[in-house]
PDB file of C-alpha atoms in Angstrom:
ATOM      1  CA  MET A   1      39.586  50.050  12.165  1.00  0.00           C
ATOM      2  CA  LEU A   2      39.896  47.960  15.343  1.00  0.00           C
ATOM      3  CA  GLU A   3      36.257  48.651  16.244  1.00  0.00           C
ATOM      4  CA  ARG A   4      35.077  47.522  12.793  1.00  0.00           C
ATOM      5  CA  THR A   5      37.095  44.272  13.080  1.00  0.00           C
ATOM      6  CA  ALA A   6      35.548  43.584  16.500  1.00  0.00           C
ATOM      7  CA  GLU A   7      32.055  43.956  15.019  1.00  0.00           C
ATOM      8  CA  LYS A   8      32.881  41.435  12.309  1.00  0.00           C
ATOM      9  CA  ILE A   9      33.943  38.864  14.906  1.00  0.00           C
ATOM     10  CA  GLU A  10      30.905  39.476  17.121  1.00  0.00           C
ATOM     11  CA  PHE A  11      28.340  39.062  14.354  1.00  0.00           C
ATOM     12  CA  ALA A  12      30.083  36.397  12.327  1.00  0.00           C
ATOM     13  CA  LYS A  13      27.883  33.450  11.303  1.00  0.00           C
ATOM     14  CA  PRO A  14      28.240  30.626  13.870  1.00  0.00           C
ATOM     15  CA  ASP A  15      30.278  27.561  13.084  1.00  0.00           C
ATOM     16  CA  ARG A  16      28.346  24.320  12.269  1.00  0.00           C
ATOM     17  CA  ASP A  17      29.528  22.827  15.582  1.00  0.00           C
ATOM     18  CA  SER A  18      28.496  25.837  17.643  1.00  0.00           C
ATOM     19  CA  CYS A  19      25.544  25.847  20.059  1.00  0.00           C
ATOM     20  CA  ALA A  20      23.745  28.415  17.939  1.00  0.00           C
ATOM     21  CA  HIS A  21      23.884  26.143  14.886  1.00  0.00           C
ATOM     22  CA  LYS A  22      22.924  22.990  16.765  1.00  0.00           C
ATOM     23  CA  ASP A  23      19.949  24.689  18.385  1.00  0.00           C
ATOM     24  CA  ARG A  24      18.591  26.387  15.315  1.00  0.00           C
ATOM     25  CA  HIS A  25      15.735  23.875  15.153  1.00  0.00           C
ATOM     26  CA  GLY A  26      15.006  24.296  18.854  1.00  0.00           C
ATOM     27  CA  PHE A  27      14.552  27.640  20.536  1.00  0.00           C
ATOM     28  CA  TRP A  28      17.240  29.539  18.606  1.00  0.00           C
ATOM     29  CA  ARG A  29      17.336  30.324  14.916  1.00  0.00           C
ATOM     30  CA  ASP A  30      20.000  31.801  12.684  1.00  0.00           C
ATOM     31  CA  GLU A  31      18.942  34.926  10.847  1.00  0.00           C
ATOM     32  CA  PRO A  32      20.353  36.097   7.531  1.00  0.00           C
ATOM     33  CA  TYR A  33      22.580  39.070   8.220  1.00  0.00           C
ATOM     34  CA  TYR A  34      23.199  41.741   5.691  1.00  0.00           C
ATOM     35  CA  THR A  35      24.682  44.351   7.985  1.00  0.00           C
ATOM     36  CA  TRP A  36      27.133  43.979  10.820  1.00  0.00           C
ATOM     37  CA  SER A  37      24.736  45.629  13.233  1.00  0.00           C
ATOM     38  CA  GLN A  38      22.112  42.854  12.966  1.00  0.00           C
ATOM     39  CA  PRO A  39      22.039  40.354  15.894  1.00  0.00           C
ATOM     40  CA  ARG A  40      23.545  36.936  15.263  1.00  0.00           C
ATOM     41  CA  LYS A  41      20.505  34.995  16.527  1.00  0.00           C
ATOM     42  CA  THR A  42      16.990  35.701  17.706  1.00  0.00           C
ATOM     43  CA  VAL A  43      14.572  33.893  20.005  1.00  0.00           C
ATOM     44  CA  TRP A  44      11.425  32.447  18.438  1.00  0.00           C
ATOM     45  CA  VAL A  45       8.338  30.991  20.105  1.00  0.00           C
ATOM     46  CA  SER A  46       5.866  28.789  18.263  1.00  0.00           C
ATOM     47  CA  SER A  47       2.514  30.444  17.754  1.00  0.00           C
ATOM     48  CA  SER A  48       0.786  27.084  18.118  1.00  0.00           C
ATOM     49  CA  LYS A  49      -0.834  26.382  21.464  1.00  0.00           C
ATOM     50  CA  GLU A  50       0.139  22.728  21.134  1.00  0.00           C
ATOM     51  CA  SER A  51       3.017  21.752  23.437  1.00  0.00           C
ATOM     52  CA  TYR A  52       6.167  20.129  22.144  1.00  0.00           C
ATOM     53  CA  TYR A  53       5.211  16.744  23.606  1.00  0.00           C
ATOM     54  CA  ASP A  54       1.749  16.930  22.065  1.00  0.00           C
ATOM     55  CA  HIS A  55       3.467  17.552  18.766  1.00  0.00           C
ATOM     56  CA  LEU A  56       5.647  14.458  19.205  1.00  0.00           C
ATOM     57  CA  ARG A  57       2.617  12.403  20.228  1.00  0.00           C
ATOM     58  CA  SER A  58       0.607  13.324  17.144  1.00  0.00           C
ATOM     59  CA  LYS A  59       3.652  12.783  14.950  1.00  0.00           C
ATOM     60  CA  ALA A  60       4.114   9.248  16.313  1.00  0.00           C
ATOM     61  CA  GLN A  61       0.446   8.474  15.747  1.00  0.00           C
ATOM     62  CA  LYS A  62       0.644   9.532  12.117  1.00  0.00           C
ATOM     63  CA  ARG A  63       3.927   7.758  11.462  1.00  0.00           C
ATOM     64  CA  PHE A  64       3.286   4.406  13.147  1.00  0.00           C
ATOM     65  CA  GLY A  65      -0.497   4.270  13.128  1.00  0.00           C
ATOM     66  CA  CYS A  66      -0.580   3.759  16.894  1.00  0.00           C
ATOM     67  CA  ARG A  67      -2.500   5.394  19.693  1.00  0.00           C
ATOM     68  CA  VAL A  68      -0.411   7.322  22.205  1.00  0.00           C
ATOM     69  CA  VAL A  69      -2.109   7.808  25.568  1.00  0.00           C
ATOM     70  CA  ASN A  70      -1.231   9.880  28.602  1.00  0.00           C
ATOM     71  CA  THR A  71      -0.940   8.645  32.190  1.00  0.00           C
ATOM     72  CA  THR A  72      -4.594   9.293  33.024  1.00  0.00           C
ATOM     73  CA  GLN A  73      -5.727   7.312  30.008  1.00  0.00           C
ATOM     74  CA  GLN A  74      -3.323   4.492  30.899  1.00  0.00           C
ATOM     75  CA  LEU A  75      -4.852   4.215  34.375  1.00  0.00           C
ATOM     76  CA  LYS A  76      -8.350   4.083  32.914  1.00  0.00           C
ATOM     77  CA  ILE A  77      -7.321   1.299  30.531  1.00  0.00           C
ATOM     78  CA  ALA A  78      -5.595  -0.618  33.344  1.00  0.00           C
ATOM     79  CA  ARG A  79      -8.802  -0.590  35.401  1.00  0.00           C
ATOM     80  CA  LEU A  80     -10.576  -2.365  32.551  1.00  0.00           C
ATOM     81  CA  PHE A  81      -8.149  -5.287  32.530  1.00  0.00           C
ATOM     82  CA  LEU A  82      -6.773  -5.552  36.072  1.00  0.00           C
ATOM     83  CA  PRO A  83      -8.530  -6.252  39.373  1.00  0.00           C
ATOM     84  CA  SER A  84      -8.405  -3.596  42.068  1.00  0.00           C
ATOM     85  CA  ALA A  85      -5.256  -3.332  44.161  1.00  0.00           C
ATOM     86  CA  SER A  86      -6.846  -4.799  47.309  1.00  0.00           C
ATOM     87  CA  GLU A  87      -8.250  -7.843  45.503  1.00  0.00           C
ATOM     88  CA  ILE A  88      -5.106  -8.721  43.596  1.00  0.00           C
ATOM     89  CA  ASN A  89      -2.875  -7.961  46.604  1.00  0.00           C
ATOM     90  CA  SER A  90      -4.766 -10.365  48.872  1.00  0.00           C
ATOM     91  CA  LEU A  91      -4.397 -13.094  46.257  1.00  0.00           C
ATOM     92  CA  ARG A  92      -0.712 -12.318  45.796  1.00  0.00           C
ATOM     93  CA  GLU A  93      -0.130 -12.376  49.562  1.00  0.00           C
ATOM     94  CA  ALA A  94      -1.835 -15.766  49.880  1.00  0.00           C
ATOM     95  CA  ILE A  95       0.360 -17.149  47.105  1.00  0.00           C
ATOM     96  CA  ASP A  96       3.559 -15.747  48.635  1.00  0.00           C
ATOM     97  CA  LYS A  97       2.632 -17.089  52.061  1.00  0.00           C
ATOM     98  CA  SER A  98       1.990 -20.559  50.615  1.00  0.00           C
ATOM     99  CA  ARG A  99       5.594 -20.794  49.450  1.00  0.00           C
ATOM    100  CA  SER A 100       6.413 -22.165  52.900  1.00  0.00           C
ATOM    101  CA  ILE A 101       4.929 -25.453  51.649  1.00  0.00           C
ATOM    102  CA  LEU A 102       8.145 -25.970  49.693  1.00  0.00           C
ATOM    103  CA  GLN A 103      10.097 -26.151  52.974  1.00  0.00           C
ATOM    104  CA  LEU A 104       8.302 -29.325  54.055  1.00  0.00           C
ATOM    105  CA  LYS A 105      10.509 -32.418  53.877  1.00  0.00           C
ATOM    106  CA  ASP A 106       9.636 -36.019  53.139  1.00  0.00           C
ATOM    107  CA  ASP A 107       7.443 -37.547  55.852  1.00  0.00           C
ATOM    108  CA  TRP A 108       6.703 -34.082  57.239  1.00  0.00           C
ATOM    109  CA  ASP A 109       3.424 -35.352  58.725  1.00  0.00           C
ATOM    110  CA  ASP A 110       4.862 -38.632  60.082  1.00  0.00           C
ATOM    111  CA  ALA A 111       2.543 -40.417  57.673  1.00  0.00           C
ATOM    112  CA  GLY A 112       4.916 -40.896  54.745  1.00  0.00           C
ATOM    113  CA  SER A 113       3.921 -37.784  52.774  1.00  0.00           C
ATOM    114  CA  VAL A 114       6.420 -36.645  50.153  1.00  0.00           C
ATOM    115  CA  ARG A 115       7.898 -33.176  49.793  1.00  0.00           C
ATOM    116  CA  TYR A 116       6.428 -30.586  47.419  1.00  0.00           C
ATOM    117  CA  SER A 117       8.153 -29.481  44.238  1.00  0.00           C
ATOM    118  CA  GLU A 118       8.472 -25.905  43.070  1.00  0.00           C
ATOM    119  CA  SER A 119       7.053 -26.851  39.665  1.00  0.00           C
ATOM    120  CA  THR A 120       3.789 -27.921  41.345  1.00  0.00           C
ATOM    121  CA  TRP A 121       3.662 -24.699  43.336  1.00  0.00           C
ATOM    122  CA  ASN A 122       4.350 -22.634  40.213  1.00  0.00           C
ATOM    123  CA  ARG A 123       1.562 -24.439  38.404  1.00  0.00           C
ATOM    124  CA  ALA A 124      -0.856 -23.645  41.236  1.00  0.00           C
ATOM    125  CA  GLN A 125       0.045 -19.956  41.370  1.00  0.00           C
ATOM    126  CA  PHE A 126      -0.158 -19.611  37.591  1.00  0.00           C
ATOM    127  CA  PHE A 127      -3.602 -21.231  37.634  1.00  0.00           C
ATOM    128  CA  LEU A 128      -4.808 -18.748  40.249  1.00  0.00           C
ATOM    129  CA  MET A 129      -3.368 -15.586  38.717  1.00  0.00           C
ATOM    130  CA  SER A 130      -4.329 -16.379  35.121  1.00  0.00           C
ATOM    131  CA  ASN A 131      -7.918 -17.216  36.068  1.00  0.00           C
ATOM    132  CA  ALA A 132      -8.202 -14.125  38.281  1.00  0.00           C
ATOM    133  CA  LEU A 133      -7.200 -11.881  35.373  1.00  0.00           C
ATOM    134  CA  ARG A 134      -9.390 -13.769  32.902  1.00  0.00           C
ATOM    135  CA  LEU A 135     -12.404 -13.522  35.197  1.00  0.00           C
ATOM    136  CA  TRP A 136     -11.865  -9.796  35.654  1.00  0.00           C
ATOM    137  CA  ARG A 137     -11.603  -9.135  31.930  1.00  0.00           C
ATOM    138  CA  SER A 138     -14.768 -11.109  31.215  1.00  0.00           C
ATOM    139  CA  HIS A 139     -16.992 -10.229  34.180  1.00  0.00           C
ATOM    140  CA  ARG A 140     -15.271  -7.409  36.138  1.00  0.00           C
ATOM    141  CA  ARG A 141     -15.212  -9.637  39.199  1.00  0.00           C
ATOM    142  CA  CYS A 142     -12.428 -11.270  41.211  1.00  0.00           C
ATOM    143  CA  PHE A 143     -12.647 -14.300  43.498  1.00  0.00           C
ATOM    144  CA  ALA A 144     -11.375 -14.193  47.060  1.00  0.00           C
ATOM    145  CA  ALA A 145      -7.963 -15.605  47.903  1.00  0.00           C
ATOM    146  CA  PRO A 146      -8.165 -19.324  48.743  1.00  0.00           C
ATOM    147  CA  ARG A 147      -6.399 -21.287  51.438  1.00  0.00           C
ATOM    148  CA  ILE A 148      -3.415 -22.880  49.715  1.00  0.00           C
ATOM    149  CA  LEU A 149      -2.675 -26.146  51.490  1.00  0.00           C
ATOM    150  CA  PRO A 150      -0.382 -29.191  51.186  1.00  0.00           C
ATOM    151  CA  GLY A 151      -2.355 -31.968  49.522  1.00  0.00           C
ATOM    152  CA  PRO A 152      -1.885 -35.737  49.221  1.00  0.00           C
ATOM    153  CA  GLU A 153       1.024 -37.273  47.273  1.00  0.00           C
ATOM    154  CA  GLY A 154       2.842 -33.987  46.694  1.00  0.00           C
ATOM    155  CA  SER A 155      -0.217 -32.178  45.305  1.00  0.00           C
ATOM    156  CA  ILE A 156      -1.436 -28.723  46.350  1.00  0.00           C
ATOM    157  CA  ASP A 157      -5.025 -27.941  47.380  1.00  0.00           C
ATOM    158  CA  LEU A 158      -6.820 -24.652  46.730  1.00  0.00           C
ATOM    159  CA  HIS A 159      -9.720 -24.321  49.148  1.00  0.00           C
ATOM    160  CA  TRP A 160     -12.568 -21.773  49.206  1.00  0.00           C
ATOM    161  CA  LYS A 161     -15.434 -21.692  51.678  1.00  0.00           C
ATOM    162  CA  THR A 162     -18.311 -19.214  51.617  1.00  0.00           C
ATOM    163  CA  ALA A 163     -21.609 -19.051  53.488  1.00  0.00           C
ATOM    164  CA  ASP A 164     -23.339 -21.165  50.831  1.00  0.00           C
ATOM    165  CA  ARG A 165     -20.654 -22.993  48.887  1.00  0.00           C
ATOM    166  CA  GLU A 166     -17.359 -24.807  49.263  1.00  0.00           C
ATOM    167  CA  LEU A 167     -14.854 -25.544  46.523  1.00  0.00           C
ATOM    168  CA  LEU A 168     -11.667 -27.611  46.463  1.00  0.00           C
ATOM    169  CA  ILE A 169      -9.293 -27.604  43.497  1.00  0.00           C
ATOM    170  CA  ASN A 170      -6.369 -30.039  43.506  1.00  0.00           C
ATOM    171  CA  VAL A 171      -3.160 -29.386  41.559  1.00  0.00           C
ATOM    172  CA  PRO A 172      -1.361 -32.748  41.162  1.00  0.00           C
ATOM    173  CA  ALA A 173       2.370 -33.267  41.586  1.00  0.00           C
ATOM    174  CA  ARG A 174       2.688 -34.911  38.177  1.00  0.00           C
ATOM    175  CA  LEU A 175       2.877 -32.336  35.399  1.00  0.00           C
ATOM    176  CA  GLU A 176       0.852 -34.592  33.114  1.00  0.00           C
ATOM    177  CA  GLY A 177      -1.834 -34.972  35.776  1.00  0.00           C
ATOM    178  CA  SER A 178      -5.136 -33.111  35.421  1.00  0.00           C
ATOM    179  CA  ILE A 179      -6.314 -30.426  37.820  1.00  0.00           C
ATOM    180  CA  SER A 180      -9.426 -31.815  39.504  1.00  0.00           C
ATOM    181  CA  TYR A 181     -12.190 -30.153  41.505  1.00  0.00           C
ATOM    182  CA  TYR A 182     -15.329 -30.737  43.502  1.00  0.00           C
ATOM    183  CA  GLY A 183     -17.735 -28.424  45.221  1.00  0.00           C
ATOM    184  CA  ASP A 184     -20.617 -28.574  47.695  1.00  0.00           C
ATOM    185  CA  ASP A 185     -23.696 -26.376  47.595  1.00  0.00           C
ATOM    186  CA  LYS A 186     -24.623 -25.977  51.242  1.00  0.00           C
ATOM    187  CA  GLY A 187     -27.437 -23.604  50.401  1.00  0.00           C
ATOM    188  CA  GLU A 188     -29.257 -26.387  48.573  1.00  0.00           C
ATOM    189  CA  GLY A 189     -27.868 -29.130  50.779  1.00  0.00           C
ATOM    190  CA  THR A 190     -26.149 -30.804  47.807  1.00  0.00           C
ATOM    191  CA  LYS A 191     -22.785 -32.508  48.252  1.00  0.00           C
ATOM    192  CA  ASN A 192     -20.560 -32.906  45.218  1.00  0.00           C
ATOM    193  CA  ALA A 193     -22.757 -30.434  43.371  1.00  0.00           C
ATOM    194  CA  ILE A 194     -19.936 -30.082  40.871  1.00  0.00           C
ATOM    195  CA  ARG A 195     -17.120 -32.514  40.242  1.00  0.00           C
ATOM    196  CA  GLY A 196     -14.655 -33.091  37.431  1.00  0.00           C
ATOM    197  CA  LYS A 197     -11.147 -32.985  35.981  1.00  0.00           C
ATOM    198  CA  ASN A 198      -9.196 -31.242  33.228  1.00  0.00           C
ATOM    199  CA  LEU A 199     -10.066 -27.843  34.656  1.00  0.00           C
ATOM    200  CA  GLU A 200      -6.764 -26.382  33.502  1.00  0.00           C
ATOM    201  CA  SER A 201      -7.355 -27.321  29.859  1.00  0.00           C
ATOM    202  CA  SER A 202     -10.849 -25.801  29.831  1.00  0.00           C
ATOM    203  CA  THR A 203     -11.228 -22.689  27.692  1.00  0.00           C
ATOM    204  CA  ASP A 204     -13.992 -21.481  30.014  1.00  0.00           C
ATOM    205  CA  ALA A 205     -12.584 -22.247  33.482  1.00  0.00           C
ATOM    206  CA  GLU A 206     -14.018 -19.076  34.985  1.00  0.00           C
ATOM    207  CA  TRP A 207     -17.437 -20.732  35.213  1.00  0.00           C
ATOM    208  CA  ILE A 208     -16.333 -22.535  38.367  1.00  0.00           C
ATOM    209  CA  PHE A 209     -15.467 -19.250  40.090  1.00  0.00           C
ATOM    210  CA  LEU A 210     -18.759 -17.708  39.017  1.00  0.00           C
ATOM    211  CA  TRP A 211     -20.459 -20.732  40.578  1.00  0.00           C
ATOM    212  CA  LEU A 212     -18.482 -20.177  43.788  1.00  0.00           C
ATOM    213  CA  MET A 213     -19.443 -16.496  44.006  1.00  0.00           C
ATOM    214  CA  LYS A 214     -23.101 -17.003  43.103  1.00  0.00           C
TER     215      LYS A 214
END
């Protein structure tokens, strides 16, 4: 009689809060038991070759209508929209180094020059980074990092110089002021080959960098 009672306890159906019940949709499954000698739970393995994460991925795609990509695919997509690490790092380093401009005080050059505001510096770095990414997305090219220099009246100069061409872009201290530019074509011996303003508001500002790299 005691042995029969022990068998009842051993093969009793698990409580709803038990591990066996909680995991019945995972790797363990309750089995109907008609005799006391039948095991309480058995191990099952999916016959599908698809992994559990692949199953979740396909389920998310069907439910939300989105595309789920793996790490390799993410890296391939990133290469289409972002410049290479060396190109973007050199630009980022030039921008970080130029932050020292903000430490200059009024009359830093003994000629009455004013100090430089962080808003002007932020505007200059945003102009550089946004155009670098835009140029890469459109043409798969990235311009070299410029010299970022203190300009007149609190403005900041962005200066490029190649074997054939030279370009200067000026970011004014006044937020309402327009970003101006001029460039020389030394290959053709033409000074002020390009010159203008409102470069920031242009919807096609990458043309000036294509001209520089030509």
